Structure formats: structure tokens, C-alpha cells
Amino acid sequence: MGEKTFSGAVKAELCRDKISRGCCARAEAYGILLFCNTFLSREIRIVTTSEQVAKRLGRLFRKAFQITFDQRPQELLPGGKYIFSITDPDKLKMILDTYGYSEEQLSHHVNYAVLEESCCQIAFFRGAFLAGGSILDPRKRYHLEFTTSHYHVARELQPLMAELDLTAKTTVRGANYVTYFKKSETIADFLTTIGAPLAAMEIMNTKLEKNVVNKVNRRSNCDMANLDKSVAAAQKQISAIQRLQKSGQWDALPDNLRETAVLRVENPELALSQLAELGGISKSCLNHRLRKLTELAERHWQ
């Protein structure tokens, strides 16, 4: 089954990337190890909810170290998890030696010597995301993050990201260290870089759709506000005209003002531009006449 989320879809896309070069396989495995559940000198334990990641792990470790996992799931476990582990001392020693670690004391730092080539840096970040990464559905909001329990690893990601022209922020969440992106463009650039261009395109398409919807909403809100103003103005003008009719001033009005007053009362829903067109006069002229009618009504009732 696997996880049916946007994050799961991104991981599935990343897993379609072929494992071709040994150095990149070791770099990707390195990212997985530093961001997985357990990476100790006595045990490696990787837990994933992604079926595609689970299928990739065996091929990846064979390519990187010519070894197999001591424990690997035959089927999806309760809770939707696949669990892989290595406890064999010889296998563990081979992995530690690959990354320049000591069996006596495993120091969780990023060994930059393993990641000198740009292709290996990209593979490393792909592995880090597969093991400890997640991304929200862009229809909700933009957020991609990596989570690790290793303080120095989180800090040492920054110079690696800088080499790929990426800038991330960091925070602490419980006992974990989180490196994250919140800008849609940065997230899209990162996903494209590590091998998920389709997901990156979906993010940018979603952003475009949001921008269009927001623009339409702003225009609609603006139109509604203008309509409200027009209705309020028309009501005020009609009220003034009705006061003039009741006050006995109506017959004393010039013909042009009476014509404008009748036009307004008979067409309360029309905006000034529409009313002016109907009356065959300019908008400024109509506005002047309506303002005069309002002033006359207010002067009489003062």
C-alpha cells in the first residue's frame, strides 16, 4: 500500500531514479543513515511507510556496500510500516569504514569527503529526504523539512545546501533537529535538484492556481465594495429627491434637475456611468446634478 500523501508521491517519484554509480549509491545511503531511525555501531534500523522506498533500500545497499539487510519485511507491517535492520558486526564495520567512522565511538557528523562531487551531494539529499523528509500538500501550505536526532548533522547541512544554491532554516522540535523550507520557489528548486521535477511542477502549478483564485477574489471583493458604494449613493440621492418632492420645492427645480431626478428614481440599480449613458449626458454632468439635488434637500431640512 504505502503512504498516499503528497509526501509519499514525492518519495515515489524520487525512487524512480536509477541507482547507477557506486559513489552516488553510497552518498544516498549516507543520507538515509544520518536521517533514519537508528544508526549506531551495534545496529542500523530504518523504518519507512513508503512501499517504493522499501523496494529501493535493498537495491541501494547492495550497490553501495554489497550487503543485504539482516531483517527486511516480507509484507506491510501493522501501522503501515516497513522495518529494515542490520546487526551483523562485519556488515556494520563495512558501513562505518565507508564513511570514516570508528566502531568504538560513532560520531554523527557529515563526512564531506564522501560528498565532494555534486552528483553525490544531490544523492545525499535524496537519501536524507527518503528517510527523514516530509512535505505538505501545496494546496494547504508550502513546507518541506528534514528531521534528524543528530545536532551536528543538522548544522552541517547548511554549507552543503549553499553549494547547491539553497538556503534553509532550522529549528528544534522535541529531541529532533529540523531543517526546513517554506518558500514555494525554493521547495520546487530543491525537488527538481534531487530528482522530483513532476512534484516541483505541481507545486508551481498549485501556486499559479492560488494566485488566480486570489486575484479573482480580490477583484470580486473590490467589485462588491464598489457596488455597495453605488447602492448607498443611489439610496442617498433618491432619499434627497423624495424630500424635495415632499417639501414643495419640486416644482421650482430647473427642468434639467427634475429630469435627472426622475432618471435616478426610475433606475435605482444603475451605476453613474450607466445612468449617464441612459440620460444622454456625461458622467461628470450627471454627478454634478445629483450632488446639486442632494445639497438642495439638505439645505431645506437644516
XYZ file of C-alpha atoms in Angstrom:
302
model
C 0.000 0.000 0.000
C 2.395 2.733 1.222
C 1.580 6.310 2.179
C -0.982 8.022 -0.050
C 0.077 11.602 0.568
C 1.841 14.293 -1.417
C 4.958 13.441 0.577
C 4.557 9.798 -0.400
C 4.123 10.757 -4.053
C 7.364 12.764 -3.952
C 9.254 9.814 -2.466
C 7.782 7.501 -5.084
C 8.998 9.843 -7.825
C 12.478 10.009 -6.273
C 12.643 6.228 -6.159
C 12.226 6.042 -9.929
C 15.734 7.475 -10.275
C 18.151 4.706 -11.308
C 20.945 3.617 -8.975
C 23.775 3.763 -11.485
C 27.033 4.909 -9.857
C 28.550 3.340 -6.765
C 29.655 6.701 -5.304
C 26.131 8.104 -5.592
C 24.644 4.927 -4.089
C 26.955 5.353 -1.079
C 26.032 9.042 -0.836
C 22.293 8.295 -0.946
C 22.700 5.541 1.624
C 24.646 8.030 3.755
C 21.722 10.457 3.688
C 19.381 7.633 4.674
C 21.603 6.530 7.560
C 22.014 10.018 9.054
C 18.260 10.637 8.914
C 16.905 7.165 9.679
C 15.575 5.862 12.997
C 18.753 4.213 14.331
C 22.366 4.494 13.168
C 24.660 3.010 15.826
C 27.830 0.944 15.765
C 25.801 -2.045 17.002
C 22.615 -1.596 14.932
C 21.122 0.136 11.924
C 17.334 0.350 11.823
C 15.367 2.010 9.031
C 11.589 2.438 9.206
C 9.532 3.701 6.278
C 5.876 3.885 5.325
C 6.689 4.146 1.609
C 6.426 0.963 -0.447
C 8.722 2.469 -3.104
C 11.395 3.368 -0.548
C 11.143 -0.135 0.892
C 11.734 -1.635 -2.549
C 14.677 0.705 -3.195
C 16.532 0.094 0.068
C 17.649 -3.453 -0.754
C 18.992 -2.493 -4.196
C 20.646 0.626 -2.799
C 22.569 -1.148 -0.025
C 23.675 -3.917 -2.367
C 25.021 -1.322 -4.789
C 26.648 0.780 -2.046
C 28.136 -1.928 0.208
C 27.490 -5.318 -1.480
C 25.486 -6.407 1.564
C 21.895 -7.357 2.375
C 19.761 -6.413 5.351
C 19.648 -8.876 8.241
C 15.966 -8.146 8.691
C 13.626 -6.926 5.989
C 9.820 -7.035 5.891
C 8.103 -9.552 3.694
C 4.906 -7.514 3.784
C 3.489 -4.301 5.203
C 3.534 -4.445 8.993
C 0.724 -3.236 11.301
C 0.727 0.552 11.403
C 1.707 0.776 7.747
C 5.456 0.450 8.369
C 8.318 -1.409 6.709
C 11.263 -2.097 9.031
C 14.825 -2.929 7.898
C 17.760 -3.631 10.180
C 21.423 -4.643 10.198
C 23.053 -6.086 13.321
C 25.812 -8.238 11.808
C 29.153 -6.820 13.113
C 31.002 -7.362 9.818
C 28.340 -5.539 7.809
C 28.225 -2.699 10.313
C 32.029 -2.381 10.227
C 31.988 -2.165 6.415
C 29.434 0.665 6.533
C 31.285 2.555 9.266
C 34.593 2.226 7.404
C 32.965 3.573 4.230
C 32.135 6.838 5.972
C 35.299 7.066 8.081
C 33.602 6.267 11.390
C 35.057 4.430 14.351
C 33.466 1.268 15.728
C 34.242 2.325 19.285
C 32.611 5.747 19.033
C 30.250 6.626 16.240
C 30.396 10.392 15.821
C 27.394 11.716 13.944
C 28.925 14.310 11.667
C 28.721 14.733 7.906
C 31.926 13.468 6.297
C 32.259 15.963 3.444
C 34.959 13.832 1.804
C 32.234 11.356 0.822
C 30.279 14.156 -0.871
C 32.871 16.001 -2.950
C 31.068 15.550 -6.277
C 27.854 17.488 -6.928
C 26.107 14.287 -8.068
C 26.912 12.739 -4.675
C 25.602 15.799 -2.814
C 22.333 15.514 -4.721
C 22.138 11.788 -3.968
C 22.824 12.502 -0.293
C 19.908 14.921 -0.070
C 17.690 12.452 -1.905
C 18.514 9.825 0.722
C 18.002 12.309 3.553
C 14.535 13.138 2.245
C 13.616 9.476 1.694
C 14.489 8.640 5.305
C 13.746 11.780 7.285
C 11.911 14.134 4.966
C 8.324 15.187 4.539
C 6.414 17.771 2.543
C 2.924 19.174 2.955
C 0.348 19.165 0.196
C 0.932 22.535 -1.536
C -2.828 23.101 -1.677
C -2.648 23.577 2.110
C 0.649 25.424 2.504
C 4.295 25.288 1.436
C 6.548 23.385 3.830
C 9.316 20.817 3.285
C 11.521 19.532 6.085
C 14.175 17.017 7.150
C 14.257 15.691 10.698
C 17.265 14.144 12.415
C 18.197 13.436 16.015
C 21.814 14.443 15.326
C 22.629 18.065 16.164
C 25.857 18.329 14.159
C 24.299 16.702 11.100
C 21.535 19.331 11.052
C 24.084 22.152 11.319
C 26.379 20.698 8.687
C 23.613 20.570 6.090
C 23.869 24.341 5.653
C 27.199 24.505 3.755
C 26.115 21.555 1.593
C 22.904 23.337 0.673
C 24.821 26.523 -0.069
C 26.830 24.626 -2.691
C 23.524 23.841 -4.410
C 22.348 27.479 -4.056
C 19.733 26.539 -1.471
C 19.019 28.305 1.812
C 17.091 26.592 4.588
C 16.060 27.443 8.141
C 16.487 25.268 11.228
C 14.528 24.706 14.413
C 14.325 22.244 17.297
C 11.276 20.049 17.804
C 11.481 17.963 20.955
C 14.661 15.871 20.722
C 14.921 16.371 16.970
C 16.559 18.985 14.760
C 14.533 20.184 11.814
C 15.824 21.768 8.613
C 13.043 23.268 6.524
C 11.969 25.341 3.505
C 8.802 27.456 3.390
C 9.152 29.306 0.091
C 7.425 27.575 -2.811
C 10.181 28.507 -5.284
C 12.909 27.099 -3.003
C 10.963 23.890 -2.431
C 10.414 23.493 -6.178
C 14.121 24.119 -6.871
C 15.121 21.577 -4.243
C 12.763 18.890 -5.541
C 13.928 19.452 -9.113
C 17.543 19.189 -7.986
C 17.136 15.886 -6.150
C 15.085 14.259 -8.906
C 11.396 15.082 -8.434
C 10.585 17.596 -11.221
C 6.956 16.445 -11.512
C 6.321 17.265 -7.862
C 8.089 20.599 -8.333
C 5.843 21.375 -11.301
C 2.751 20.502 -9.268
C 3.824 22.970 -6.576
C 4.289 25.782 -9.078
C 1.004 24.948 -10.843
C -0.766 24.985 -7.487
C 0.786 28.347 -6.694
C -0.375 29.692 -10.053
C -3.914 28.439 -9.405
C -3.896 30.033 -5.943
C -2.725 33.335 -7.403
C -5.505 33.263 -9.998
C -8.143 32.437 -7.365
C -6.822 35.164 -5.051
C -6.838 37.677 -7.896
C -10.417 36.767 -8.796
C -11.450 37.008 -5.140
C -9.793 40.399 -4.755
C -11.493 41.617 -7.912
C -14.816 40.232 -6.728
C -14.398 41.846 -3.305
C -13.467 45.130 -4.968
C -16.486 44.906 -7.276
C -18.739 44.156 -4.316
C -17.310 47.109 -2.386
C -17.869 49.384 -5.374
C -21.383 48.032 -5.793
C -22.112 48.663 -2.114
C -20.872 52.233 -2.508
C -23.014 52.741 -5.627
C -26.112 51.368 -3.889
C -25.517 53.565 -0.836
C -25.008 56.627 -3.018
C -28.146 55.878 -5.049
C -30.201 55.444 -1.876
C -28.945 58.758 -0.540
C -29.783 60.509 -3.823
C -33.285 59.011 -4.019
C -33.940 59.939 -0.402
C -32.924 63.543 -1.174
C -35.203 63.638 -4.218
C -38.130 62.317 -2.184
C -37.576 65.047 0.418
C -37.605 67.671 -2.326
C -40.899 66.286 -3.633
C -42.471 66.415 -0.170
C -41.155 69.860 0.617
C -42.863 71.636 -2.258
C -39.540 72.554 -3.893
C -40.053 70.078 -6.680
C -41.956 72.428 -8.988
C -39.340 75.122 -8.527
C -36.493 72.886 -9.759
C -34.987 73.586 -13.193
C -36.083 71.138 -15.892
C -32.628 69.530 -16.124
C -32.591 68.727 -12.387
C -36.131 67.313 -12.491
C -35.206 65.142 -15.493
C -32.129 63.849 -13.661
C -34.159 63.207 -10.506
C -36.772 61.179 -12.407
C -33.977 59.237 -14.139
C -32.404 58.374 -10.769
C -35.666 57.351 -9.085
C -36.710 55.138 -12.015
C -33.290 53.412 -12.223
C -32.018 52.944 -8.650
C -29.859 49.934 -9.571
C -27.763 51.678 -12.246
C -24.252 52.970 -11.630
C -23.482 56.603 -12.527
C -21.832 55.680 -15.825
C -24.861 53.603 -16.871
C -27.301 56.293 -15.724
C -25.391 58.993 -17.613
C -25.439 56.918 -20.778
C -29.181 56.356 -20.404
C -29.755 60.096 -19.941
C -27.519 61.052 -22.840
C -25.215 63.225 -20.715
C -21.673 62.926 -19.395
C -20.949 61.200 -16.104
C -19.480 64.396 -14.634
C -22.570 66.363 -15.616
C -24.878 63.759 -14.084
C -22.800 63.665 -10.917
C -22.962 67.461 -10.660
C -26.773 67.456 -10.997
C -27.253 64.703 -8.404
C -24.946 66.473 -5.987
C -26.945 69.690 -6.509
C -30.195 67.859 -5.760
C -28.704 66.410 -2.563
C -27.412 69.810 -1.436
C -30.806 71.434 -2.035
C -32.551 68.740 0.037
C -30.054 69.049 2.896
C -30.291 72.876 2.863
C -34.079 72.711 3.135
C -34.036 70.247 6.068
C -31.347 72.014 8.091
